[in-house]
PDB file of C-alpha atoms in Angstrom:
ATOM      1  CA  MET A   1      84.717  29.469  -0.785  1.00  0.00           C
ATOM      2  CA  VAL A   2      85.414  26.151  -2.539  1.00  0.00           C
ATOM      3  CA  GLN A   3      82.295  24.106  -3.187  1.00  0.00           C
ATOM      4  CA  SER A   4      82.162  20.486  -2.113  1.00  0.00           C
ATOM      5  CA  GLU A   5      81.322  17.855  -4.728  1.00  0.00           C
ATOM      6  CA  GLU A   6      77.837  17.535  -3.253  1.00  0.00           C
ATOM      7  CA  GLU A   7      77.239  21.292  -3.769  1.00  0.00           C
ATOM      8  CA  VAL A   8      78.384  21.399  -7.409  1.00  0.00           C
ATOM      9  CA  ILE A   9      75.346  21.438  -9.676  1.00  0.00           C
ATOM     10  CA  LEU A  10      75.816  18.984 -12.511  1.00  0.00           C
ATOM     11  CA  PRO A  11      74.142  19.393 -15.917  1.00  0.00           C
ATOM     12  CA  LYS A  12      70.742  17.798 -16.355  1.00  0.00           C
ATOM     13  CA  VAL A  13      70.876  15.099 -19.013  1.00  0.00           C
ATOM     14  CA  ARG A  14      68.168  13.059 -20.683  1.00  0.00           C
ATOM     15  CA  CYS A  15      68.577   9.952 -22.795  1.00  0.00           C
ATOM     16  CA  VAL A  16      66.161  10.286 -25.710  1.00  0.00           C
ATOM     17  CA  ALA A  17      66.948   7.106 -27.664  1.00  0.00           C
ATOM     18  CA  ARG A  18      68.819   3.813 -27.371  1.00  0.00           C
ATOM     19  CA  ALA A  19      69.484   1.173 -30.020  1.00  0.00           C
ATOM     20  CA  ARG A  20      71.389  -2.079 -30.264  1.00  0.00           C
ATOM     21  CA  ILE A  21      74.401  -1.930 -32.576  1.00  0.00           C
ATOM     22  CA  PRO A  22      76.047  -5.184 -33.728  1.00  0.00           C
ATOM     23  CA  THR A  23      79.772  -4.532 -34.033  1.00  0.00           C
ATOM     24  CA  THR A  24      82.756  -5.754 -35.983  1.00  0.00           C
ATOM     25  CA  GLN A  25      84.555  -6.352 -32.662  1.00  0.00           C
ATOM     26  CA  GLY A  26      82.141  -9.064 -31.490  1.00  0.00           C
ATOM     27  CA  PRO A  27      79.726  -7.959 -28.766  1.00  0.00           C
ATOM     28  CA  ASP A  28      76.626  -5.873 -29.398  1.00  0.00           C
ATOM     29  CA  ILE A  29      76.706  -2.376 -27.925  1.00  0.00           C
ATOM     30  CA  PHE A  30      73.780  -0.147 -27.020  1.00  0.00           C
ATOM     31  CA  LEU A  31      74.166   3.379 -28.332  1.00  0.00           C
ATOM     32  CA  HIS A  32      72.486   5.993 -26.111  1.00  0.00           C
ATOM     33  CA  LEU A  33      71.873   9.542 -27.335  1.00  0.00           C
ATOM     34  CA  TYR A  34      71.680  12.315 -24.721  1.00  0.00           C
ATOM     35  CA  THR A  35      70.467  15.901 -24.620  1.00  0.00           C
ATOM     36  CA  ASN A  36      71.355  18.297 -21.795  1.00  0.00           C
ATOM     37  CA  ASP A  37      70.750  21.777 -20.392  1.00  0.00           C
ATOM     38  CA  ARG A  38      74.329  23.080 -20.917  1.00  0.00           C
ATOM     39  CA  ASP A  39      74.770  22.972 -24.684  1.00  0.00           C
ATOM     40  CA  ASN A  40      72.882  22.045 -27.842  1.00  0.00           C
ATOM     41  CA  LYS A  41      75.067  19.052 -28.693  1.00  0.00           C
ATOM     42  CA  GLU A  42      73.971  15.417 -28.758  1.00  0.00           C
ATOM     43  CA  HIS A  43      76.415  13.524 -26.567  1.00  0.00           C
ATOM     44  CA  LEU A  44      76.576   9.728 -26.590  1.00  0.00           C
ATOM     45  CA  ALA A  45      77.086   6.775 -24.313  1.00  0.00           C
ATOM     46  CA  ILE A  46      78.379   3.607 -25.937  1.00  0.00           C
ATOM     47  CA  VAL A  47      77.173   0.964 -23.512  1.00  0.00           C
ATOM     48  CA  PHE A  48      78.441  -2.608 -23.312  1.00  0.00           C
ATOM     49  CA  GLY A  49      75.818  -4.715 -21.543  1.00  0.00           C
ATOM     50  CA  GLU A  50      72.074  -4.676 -22.211  1.00  0.00           C
ATOM     51  CA  ASP A  51      71.411  -4.413 -18.485  1.00  0.00           C
ATOM     52  CA  ILE A  52      73.160  -1.047 -17.973  1.00  0.00           C
ATOM     53  CA  ARG A  53      70.052   1.146 -18.071  1.00  0.00           C
ATOM     54  CA  SER A  54      69.482   4.872 -18.409  1.00  0.00           C
ATOM     55  CA  ARG A  55      67.112   6.017 -15.672  1.00  0.00           C
ATOM     56  CA  SER A  56      65.822   8.905 -17.788  1.00  0.00           C
ATOM     57  CA  LEU A  57      65.177   6.676 -20.817  1.00  0.00           C
ATOM     58  CA  PHE A  58      63.409   3.909 -18.911  1.00  0.00           C
ATOM     59  CA  ARG A  59      61.260   6.168 -16.733  1.00  0.00           C
ATOM     60  CA  GLN A  60      57.606   5.592 -17.592  1.00  0.00           C
ATOM     61  CA  ARG A  61      55.938   8.560 -19.298  1.00  0.00           C
ATOM     62  CA  ILE A  62      52.322   9.606 -19.161  1.00  0.00           C
ATOM     63  CA  GLY A  63      50.276   8.458 -22.145  1.00  0.00           C
ATOM     64  CA  GLU A  64      52.983   6.354 -23.767  1.00  0.00           C
ATOM     65  CA  SER A  65      52.360   2.889 -25.154  1.00  0.00           C
ATOM     66  CA  GLN A  66      54.549  -0.195 -24.943  1.00  0.00           C
ATOM     67  CA  GLN A  67      55.260   0.319 -28.648  1.00  0.00           C
ATOM     68  CA  ASP A  68      56.461   3.866 -27.899  1.00  0.00           C
ATOM     69  CA  ARG A  69      58.840   2.474 -25.293  1.00  0.00           C
ATOM     70  CA  MET A  70      60.273  -0.155 -27.621  1.00  0.00           C
ATOM     71  CA  ILE A  71      60.798   2.392 -30.406  1.00  0.00           C
ATOM     72  CA  ARG A  72      62.854   4.695 -28.199  1.00  0.00           C
ATOM     73  CA  GLY A  73      64.791   1.729 -26.821  1.00  0.00           C
ATOM     74  CA  ALA A  74      63.315   1.468 -23.316  1.00  0.00           C
ATOM     75  CA  TYR A  75      62.932  -2.309 -23.376  1.00  0.00           C
ATOM     76  CA  VAL A  76      64.379  -5.280 -21.520  1.00  0.00           C
ATOM     77  CA  GLY A  77      66.065  -8.227 -23.218  1.00  0.00           C
ATOM     78  CA  LYS A  78      65.964  -8.335 -27.002  1.00  0.00           C
ATOM     79  CA  LEU A  79      63.530  -7.076 -29.610  1.00  0.00           C
ATOM     80  CA  TYR A  80      62.052  -9.534 -32.105  1.00  0.00           C
ATOM     81  CA  PRO A  81      59.268  -9.385 -34.717  1.00  0.00           C
ATOM     82  CA  GLY A  82      55.854  -9.526 -33.074  1.00  0.00           C
ATOM     83  CA  ARG A  83      56.987  -8.421 -29.614  1.00  0.00           C
ATOM     84  CA  VAL A  84      54.343  -6.212 -27.958  1.00  0.00           C
ATOM     85  CA  ASP A  85      55.596  -5.546 -24.409  1.00  0.00           C
ATOM     86  CA  ALA A  86      58.676  -3.385 -23.774  1.00  0.00           C
ATOM     87  CA  ASP A  87      58.857  -4.110 -20.057  1.00  0.00           C
ATOM     88  CA  VAL A  88      58.642  -7.908 -20.318  1.00  0.00           C
ATOM     89  CA  ASP A  89      60.719 -10.273 -22.452  1.00  0.00           C
ATOM     90  CA  ASP A  90      58.858 -13.590 -22.262  1.00  0.00           C
ATOM     91  CA  ARG A  91      61.519 -15.436 -24.254  1.00  0.00           C
ATOM     92  CA  GLN A  92      64.254 -14.589 -21.736  1.00  0.00           C
ATOM     93  CA  GLY A  93      62.004 -14.518 -18.682  1.00  0.00           C
ATOM     94  CA  LEU A  94      62.862 -10.897 -17.850  1.00  0.00           C
ATOM     95  CA  ALA A  95      60.527  -8.225 -16.460  1.00  0.00           C
ATOM     96  CA  LEU A  96      61.176  -4.655 -15.345  1.00  0.00           C
ATOM     97  CA  ARG A  97      59.555  -3.126 -12.268  1.00  0.00           C
ATOM     98  CA  PHE A  98      58.714   0.514 -11.560  1.00  0.00           C
ATOM     99  CA  ASP A  99      57.685   2.554  -8.544  1.00  0.00           C
ATOM    100  CA  GLN A 100      54.494   4.618  -8.361  1.00  0.00           C
ATOM    101  CA  ALA A 101      56.238   7.616  -9.931  1.00  0.00           C
ATOM    102  CA  GLY A 102      57.299   5.492 -12.925  1.00  0.00           C
ATOM    103  CA  ASN A 103      60.966   5.250 -11.964  1.00  0.00           C
ATOM    104  CA  LEU A 104      62.845   2.055 -12.730  1.00  0.00           C
ATOM    105  CA  ILE A 105      63.338  -0.168  -9.695  1.00  0.00           C
ATOM    106  CA  THR A 106      66.845  -1.608  -9.685  1.00  0.00           C
ATOM    107  CA  ASP A 107      66.581  -5.369  -9.823  1.00  0.00           C
ATOM    108  CA  HIS A 108      69.870  -7.235 -10.081  1.00  0.00           C
ATOM    109  CA  GLN A 109      68.219  -9.836 -12.307  1.00  0.00           C
ATOM    110  CA  THR A 110      67.551  -7.213 -14.986  1.00  0.00           C
ATOM    111  CA  THR A 111      69.771  -4.216 -14.192  1.00  0.00           C
ATOM    112  CA  TRP A 112      73.530  -3.896 -13.728  1.00  0.00           C
ATOM    113  CA  ASN A 113      74.593  -3.367 -10.133  1.00  0.00           C
ATOM    114  CA  GLY A 114      76.037   0.137  -9.990  1.00  0.00           C
ATOM    115  CA  ASP A 115      78.240  -0.844  -7.047  1.00  0.00           C
ATOM    116  CA  ASN A 116      80.244  -3.110  -9.365  1.00  0.00           C
ATOM    117  CA  ASP A 117      83.596  -1.657 -10.396  1.00  0.00           C
ATOM    118  CA  THR A 118      82.771  -0.724 -13.998  1.00  0.00           C
ATOM    119  CA  LEU A 119      85.316  -0.043 -16.758  1.00  0.00           C
ATOM    120  CA  ILE A 120      84.715   3.458 -18.158  1.00  0.00           C
ATOM    121  CA  ARG A 121      86.287   5.609 -20.857  1.00  0.00           C
ATOM    122  CA  VAL A 122      85.343   9.312 -21.046  1.00  0.00           C
ATOM    123  CA  HIS A 123      86.298  10.137 -24.623  1.00  0.00           C
ATOM    124  CA  SER A 124      86.179  13.461 -26.446  1.00  0.00           C
ATOM    125  CA  GLU A 125      85.233  13.491 -30.109  1.00  0.00           C
ATOM    126  CA  CYS A 126      88.174  13.513 -32.539  1.00  0.00           C
ATOM    127  CA  TYR A 127      87.013  13.507 -36.144  1.00  0.00           C
ATOM    128  CA  THR A 128      90.535  13.578 -37.524  1.00  0.00           C
ATOM    129  CA  GLY A 129      91.834  10.716 -35.403  1.00  0.00           C
ATOM    130  CA  GLU A 130      88.740   8.511 -35.491  1.00  0.00           C
ATOM    131  CA  THR A 131      87.537   9.064 -39.055  1.00  0.00           C
ATOM    132  CA  ALA A 132      90.270  10.700 -41.164  1.00  0.00           C
ATOM    133  CA  TRP A 133      93.092   8.281 -40.164  1.00  0.00           C
ATOM    134  CA  SER A 134      95.150  11.066 -38.581  1.00  0.00           C
ATOM    135  CA  ALA A 135      98.563  10.118 -37.191  1.00  0.00           C
ATOM    136  CA  ARG A 136      98.816  13.413 -35.317  1.00  0.00           C
ATOM    137  CA  CYS A 137      97.180  11.940 -32.203  1.00  0.00           C
ATOM    138  CA  ASP A 138      96.335   8.619 -30.581  1.00  0.00           C
ATOM    139  CA  CYS A 139      92.621   9.368 -30.080  1.00  0.00           C
ATOM    140  CA  GLY A 140      91.377   6.784 -32.572  1.00  0.00           C
ATOM    141  CA  GLU A 141      93.684   4.143 -31.114  1.00  0.00           C
ATOM    142  CA  GLN A 142      92.468   4.906 -27.582  1.00  0.00           C
ATOM    143  CA  PHE A 143      88.832   4.742 -28.664  1.00  0.00           C
ATOM    144  CA  ASP A 144      89.275   1.340 -30.338  1.00  0.00           C
ATOM    145  CA  ARG A 145      91.316  -0.047 -27.470  1.00  0.00           C
ATOM    146  CA  ALA A 146      88.778   1.085 -24.879  1.00  0.00           C
ATOM    147  CA  GLY A 147      86.096  -0.912 -26.672  1.00  0.00           C
ATOM    148  CA  LYS A 148      88.302  -3.998 -26.837  1.00  0.00           C
ATOM    149  CA  LEU A 149      89.228  -3.744 -23.161  1.00  0.00           C
ATOM    150  CA  ILE A 150      85.602  -3.376 -22.062  1.00  0.00           C
ATOM    151  CA  ALA A 151      84.633  -6.388 -24.168  1.00  0.00           C
ATOM    152  CA  CYS A 152      87.398  -8.724 -22.982  1.00  0.00           C
ATOM    153  CA  GLU A 153      87.987 -10.492 -19.682  1.00  0.00           C
ATOM    154  CA  ARG A 154      91.707  -9.707 -19.594  1.00  0.00           C
ATOM    155  CA  GLU A 155      94.076  -8.221 -22.172  1.00  0.00           C
ATOM    156  CA  ALA A 156      96.627 -10.945 -22.887  1.00  0.00           C
ATOM    157  CA  SER A 157      99.530  -8.648 -23.817  1.00  0.00           C
ATOM    158  CA  THR A 158      99.326  -6.398 -20.727  1.00  0.00           C
ATOM    159  CA  GLY A 159      97.368  -8.383 -18.150  1.00  0.00           C
ATOM    160  CA  ILE A 160      94.896  -5.515 -17.760  1.00  0.00           C
ATOM    161  CA  VAL A 161      91.603  -6.773 -16.372  1.00  0.00           C
ATOM    162  CA  GLY A 162      88.875  -5.928 -18.861  1.00  0.00           C
ATOM    163  CA  GLY A 163      85.179  -5.331 -18.412  1.00  0.00           C
ATOM    164  CA  SER A 164      84.029  -8.814 -19.452  1.00  0.00           C
ATOM    165  CA  GLY A 165      81.342  -7.240 -21.617  1.00  0.00           C
ATOM    166  CA  HIS A 166      80.201  -4.530 -19.205  1.00  0.00           C
ATOM    167  CA  GLY A 167      81.288  -0.914 -19.379  1.00  0.00           C
ATOM    168  CA  VAL A 168      80.707   2.465 -20.977  1.00  0.00           C
ATOM    169  CA  ILE A 169      82.479   4.802 -23.381  1.00  0.00           C
ATOM    170  CA  VAL A 170      81.033   8.261 -22.756  1.00  0.00           C
ATOM    171  CA  TYR A 171      81.500  10.087 -26.061  1.00  0.00           C
ATOM    172  CA  LEU A 172      81.502  13.864 -25.592  1.00  0.00           C
ATOM    173  CA  ARG A 173      81.148  16.172 -28.586  1.00  0.00           C
ATOM    174  CA  GLN A 174      84.021  18.537 -27.734  1.00  0.00           C
ATOM    175  CA  GLU A 175      86.385  18.398 -30.693  1.00  0.00           C
ATOM    176  CA  GLY A 176      89.927  19.708 -30.311  1.00  0.00           C
ATOM    177  CA  ARG A 177      89.830  19.887 -26.515  1.00  0.00           C
ATOM    178  CA  GLY A 178      86.762  22.058 -26.805  1.00  0.00           C
ATOM    179  CA  ILE A 179      87.784  24.467 -29.595  1.00  0.00           C
ATOM    180  CA  GLY A 180      85.841  22.878 -32.482  1.00  0.00           C
ATOM    181  CA  LEU A 181      86.958  21.338 -35.743  1.00  0.00           C
ATOM    182  CA  SER A 182      87.653  24.543 -37.711  1.00  0.00           C
ATOM    183  CA  GLU A 183      89.926  25.915 -35.004  1.00  0.00           C
ATOM    184  CA  LYS A 184      91.532  22.500 -34.615  1.00  0.00           C
ATOM    185  CA  LEU A 185      92.517  22.484 -38.290  1.00  0.00           C
ATOM    186  CA  LYS A 186      94.094  25.934 -37.830  1.00  0.00           C
ATOM    187  CA  ALA A 187      95.962  24.518 -34.839  1.00  0.00           C
ATOM    188  CA  TYR A 188      97.304  21.747 -37.069  1.00  0.00           C
ATOM    189  CA  ASN A 189      98.725  24.366 -39.434  1.00  0.00           C
ATOM    190  CA  LEU A 190     100.381  26.095 -36.486  1.00  0.00           C
ATOM    191  CA  GLN A 191     101.870  22.766 -35.464  1.00  0.00           C
ATOM    192  CA  ASP A 192     103.372  22.386 -38.931  1.00  0.00           C
ATOM    193  CA  LEU A 193     104.852  25.877 -38.386  1.00  0.00           C
ATOM    194  CA  GLY A 194     106.577  24.671 -35.215  1.00  0.00           C
ATOM    195  CA  ALA A 195     104.103  24.908 -32.335  1.00  0.00           C
ATOM    196  CA  ASP A 196     103.108  21.997 -30.143  1.00  0.00           C
ATOM    197  CA  THR A 197      99.447  21.179 -29.514  1.00  0.00           C
ATOM    198  CA  VAL A 198      99.246  23.319 -26.355  1.00  0.00           C
ATOM    199  CA  GLN A 199     101.040  26.311 -27.915  1.00  0.00           C
ATOM    200  CA  ALA A 200      98.809  26.126 -31.004  1.00  0.00           C
ATOM    201  CA  ASN A 201      95.623  26.391 -28.936  1.00  0.00           C
ATOM    202  CA  ILE A 202      97.015  29.328 -26.972  1.00  0.00           C
ATOM    203  CA  LEU A 203      98.151  31.126 -30.137  1.00  0.00           C
ATOM    204  CA  LEU A 204      94.568  30.839 -31.374  1.00  0.00           C
ATOM    205  CA  LYS A 205      93.477  32.459 -28.083  1.00  0.00           C
ATOM    206  CA  HIS A 206      91.958  29.267 -26.666  1.00  0.00           C
ATOM    207  CA  PRO A 207      92.795  27.506 -23.411  1.00  0.00           C
ATOM    208  CA  ALA A 208      95.221  24.605 -23.649  1.00  0.00           C
ATOM    209  CA  ASP A 209      92.318  22.344 -22.674  1.00  0.00           C
ATOM    210  CA  GLY A 210      88.814  23.823 -22.658  1.00  0.00           C
ATOM    211  CA  ARG A 211      86.895  20.586 -22.189  1.00  0.00           C
ATOM    212  CA  ASP A 212      84.157  20.107 -19.615  1.00  0.00           C
ATOM    213  CA  PHE A 213      83.618  16.586 -18.307  1.00  0.00           C
ATOM    214  CA  SER A 214      80.606  17.427 -16.120  1.00  0.00           C
ATOM    215  CA  ILE A 215      78.119  16.210 -18.759  1.00  0.00           C
ATOM    216  CA  GLY A 216      79.984  12.899 -18.775  1.00  0.00           C
ATOM    217  CA  LYS A 217      79.519  12.608 -15.021  1.00  0.00           C
ATOM    218  CA  SER A 218      75.795  13.254 -15.371  1.00  0.00           C
ATOM    219  CA  ILE A 219      75.528  10.573 -18.050  1.00  0.00           C
ATOM    220  CA  LEU A 220      77.284   8.005 -15.843  1.00  0.00           C
ATOM    221  CA  ILE A 221      74.985   8.840 -12.938  1.00  0.00           C
ATOM    222  CA  ASP A 222      71.961   8.467 -15.236  1.00  0.00           C
ATOM    223  CA  LEU A 223      73.267   5.020 -16.222  1.00  0.00           C
ATOM    224  CA  GLY A 224      73.410   4.010 -12.583  1.00  0.00           C
ATOM    225  CA  ILE A 225      77.211   3.686 -12.491  1.00  0.00           C
ATOM    226  CA  ARG A 226      78.785   4.454  -9.102  1.00  0.00           C
ATOM    227  CA  ASN A 227      82.246   2.826  -8.986  1.00  0.00           C
ATOM    228  CA  ILE A 228      84.486   3.704 -11.932  1.00  0.00           C
ATOM    229  CA  ARG A 229      87.589   2.000 -13.276  1.00  0.00           C
ATOM    230  CA  LEU A 230      88.708   4.887 -15.472  1.00  0.00           C
ATOM    231  CA  LEU A 231      90.634   4.283 -18.704  1.00  0.00           C
ATOM    232  CA  THR A 232      92.890   7.333 -18.909  1.00  0.00           C
ATOM    233  CA  ASN A 233      96.372   8.820 -18.610  1.00  0.00           C
ATOM    234  CA  ASN A 234      94.958  12.293 -17.929  1.00  0.00           C
ATOM    235  CA  PRO A 235      95.151  13.436 -14.285  1.00  0.00           C
ATOM    236  CA  GLU A 236      92.461  16.046 -14.986  1.00  0.00           C
ATOM    237  CA  LYS A 237      89.991  13.290 -15.889  1.00  0.00           C
ATOM    238  CA  ILE A 238      90.847  11.416 -12.707  1.00  0.00           C
ATOM    239  CA  GLU A 239      90.234  14.607 -10.720  1.00  0.00           C
ATOM    240  CA  GLN A 240      86.875  15.161 -12.414  1.00  0.00           C
ATOM    241  CA  ALA A 241      85.655  11.559 -12.451  1.00  0.00           C
ATOM    242  CA  SER A 242      84.425  11.470  -8.859  1.00  0.00           C
ATOM    243  CA  HIS A 243      81.307  13.235  -7.611  1.00  0.00           C
ATOM    244  CA  GLN A 244      80.680  12.053  -4.084  1.00  0.00           C
ATOM    245  CA  PRO A 245      78.568  10.336  -3.010  1.00  0.00           C
ATOM    246  CA  LEU A 246      77.216   9.466  -6.483  1.00  0.00           C
ATOM    247  CA  LEU A 247      80.428   8.680  -8.376  1.00  0.00           C
ATOM    248  CA  ASN A 248      83.676   7.229  -7.116  1.00  0.00           C
ATOM    249  CA  CYS A 249      86.822   6.615  -9.204  1.00  0.00           C
ATOM    250  CA  VAL A 250      88.216   3.434  -7.645  1.00  0.00           C
ATOM    251  CA  GLU A 251      91.000   2.737 -10.168  1.00  0.00           C
ATOM    252  CA  ARG A 252      92.928   4.319 -13.024  1.00  0.00           C
ATOM    253  CA  VAL A 253      93.545   1.918 -15.889  1.00  0.00           C
ATOM    254  CA  PRO A 254      96.440   3.193 -18.062  1.00  0.00           C
ATOM    255  CA  MET A 255      96.159   3.670 -21.810  1.00  0.00           C
ATOM    256  CA  VAL A 256      99.715   2.959 -22.976  1.00  0.00           C
ATOM    257  CA  PRO A 257     100.293   3.635 -26.708  1.00  0.00           C
ATOM    258  CA  ILE A 258     100.360   0.330 -28.562  1.00  0.00           C
ATOM    259  CA  HIS A 259     103.583   1.220 -30.393  1.00  0.00           C
ATOM    260  CA  TRP A 260     105.446   1.463 -27.085  1.00  0.00           C
ATOM    261  CA  THR A 261     104.790  -2.183 -26.237  1.00  0.00           C
ATOM    262  CA  HIS A 262     104.429  -3.644 -29.761  1.00  0.00           C
ATOM    263  CA  GLU A 263     106.975  -2.051 -32.077  1.00  0.00           C
ATOM    264  CA  SER A 264     105.359  -3.300 -35.284  1.00  0.00           C
ATOM    265  CA  GLU A 265     101.836  -2.156 -34.286  1.00  0.00           C
ATOM    266  CA  GLY A 266     100.064   1.067 -33.396  1.00  0.00           C
ATOM    267  CA  ILE A 267     100.689   4.555 -34.761  1.00  0.00           C
ATOM    268  CA  HIS A 268     104.129   5.373 -36.195  1.00  0.00           C
ATOM    269  CA  SER A 269     104.759   9.074 -36.894  1.00  0.00           C
ATOM    270  CA  LYS A 270     106.886  11.963 -35.701  1.00  0.00           C
ATOM    271  CA  GLU A 271     103.661  13.929 -35.143  1.00  0.00           C
ATOM    272  CA  VAL A 272     102.199  11.464 -32.677  1.00  0.00           C
ATOM    273  CA  GLU A 273     105.531  11.306 -30.817  1.00  0.00           C
ATOM    274  CA  GLY A 274     105.482  15.094 -30.475  1.00  0.00           C
ATOM    275  CA  TYR A 275     101.848  14.961 -29.392  1.00  0.00           C
ATOM    276  CA  LEU A 276     102.563  12.379 -26.684  1.00  0.00           C
ATOM    277  CA  ARG A 277     105.680  14.270 -25.574  1.00  0.00           C
ATOM    278  CA  THR A 278     103.583  17.401 -25.099  1.00  0.00           C
ATOM    279  CA  LYS A 279     100.954  15.477 -23.144  1.00  0.00           C
ATOM    280  CA  ILE A 280     103.631  14.280 -20.732  1.00  0.00           C
ATOM    281  CA  GLU A 281     105.700  17.474 -20.450  1.00  0.00           C
ATOM    282  CA  ARG A 282     103.024  20.160 -20.645  1.00  0.00           C
ATOM    283  CA  MET A 283      99.869  18.443 -19.398  1.00  0.00           C
ATOM    284  CA  GLY A 284     101.242  15.999 -16.846  1.00  0.00           C
ATOM    285  CA  HIS A 285      99.840  12.837 -18.413  1.00  0.00           C
ATOM    286  CA  LEU A 286     100.704   9.709 -16.467  1.00  0.00           C
ATOM    287  CA  LEU A 287     102.878   7.841 -18.950  1.00  0.00           C
ATOM    288  CA  GLN A 288     106.298   6.232 -18.560  1.00  0.00           C
ATOM    289  CA  SER A 289     107.661   7.048 -21.974  1.00  0.00           C
ATOM    290  CA  PRO A 290     110.529   5.874 -24.202  1.00  0.00           C
ATOM    291  CA  LEU A 291     110.399   9.299 -25.875  1.00  0.00           C
ATOM    292  CA  ASN A 292     113.273  11.773 -25.745  1.00  0.00           C
ATOM    293  CA  LEU A 293     111.630  14.209 -23.357  1.00  0.00           C
ATOM    294  CA  HIS A 294     112.408  17.924 -22.925  1.00  0.00           C
ATOM    295  CA  SER A 295     113.966  18.006 -26.362  1.00  0.00           C
ATOM    296  CA  ALA A 296     111.547  20.410 -28.031  1.00  0.00           C
ATOM    297  CA  THR A 297     112.567  24.066 -27.910  1.00  0.00           C
ATOM    298  CA  GLN A 298     110.108  26.925 -27.812  1.00  0.00           C
ATOM    299  CA  PRO A 299     109.365  27.904 -31.428  1.00  0.00           C
ATOM    300  CA  SER A 300     110.655  31.339 -32.359  1.00  0.00           C
ATOM    301  CA  ASN A 301     109.343  31.635 -35.908  1.00  0.00           C
ATOM    302  CA  ILE A 302     105.637  30.946 -35.529  1.00  0.00           C
ATOM    303  CA  ILE A 303     103.230  33.384 -37.152  1.00  0.00           C
ATOM    304  CA  VAL A 304     101.039  34.984 -34.453  1.00  0.00           C
TER     305      VAL A 304
END
């Protein structure tokens, strides 16, 4: 029997630390580090907006001091030398409230309204694309663009409505669609031997896409987000984004490769074209592409 969304048990997550990060893009972000009961990885939420608050981080704990709360990042407003109270920022006139069990009471003066349509990117770690300048994929480009879209009011070149400084990039530590970095590098060698990204994973005896987005859903629920404007081309992410009645995907915001709309910008390589072609042909990604589709033949000379 198929379980309803309400019956599916999501992972339990806990935000253990939060810190303000000034960025090169302009706005400060608040980096949240999460643990969970499904794996031993530290997943992240990159939060735009000081008032988007983790319920698990801000929950009052027995025996803790206000200093303890500030050190782990459970404070309102902005830290400054000499501040002594995490729950009250006298300079900004902000104060948090809690119920008898120590749970944060949602106050629209201090905490983002979860019923707002909030721009969200659920992003899987890609060391090669984000750190090693890889032109095999568009992961790094998508990560950077998600941050810019969340920060802006509207993207001038496309007309996409941004987040105006409120939104979240959920950063999941599942490299290579869940196969890990060492296996991903082997997959790259198979691609150079003629396989596409899906075939390479299968030849290594992995699923084409072994990622699990359930931890991401738990993180968004912990942050009090309910209505999601999801930055994605992946129909699987759209399918997994909702978890009624707690999460509702109200809009898909497309992530069109920059090179397709700005010829002199973005990633230029035959590898990324093959990667995008495979996403469209083999994984059903929702892109209207200028690529020559259905042109790649099945490789016959790959070492297996």
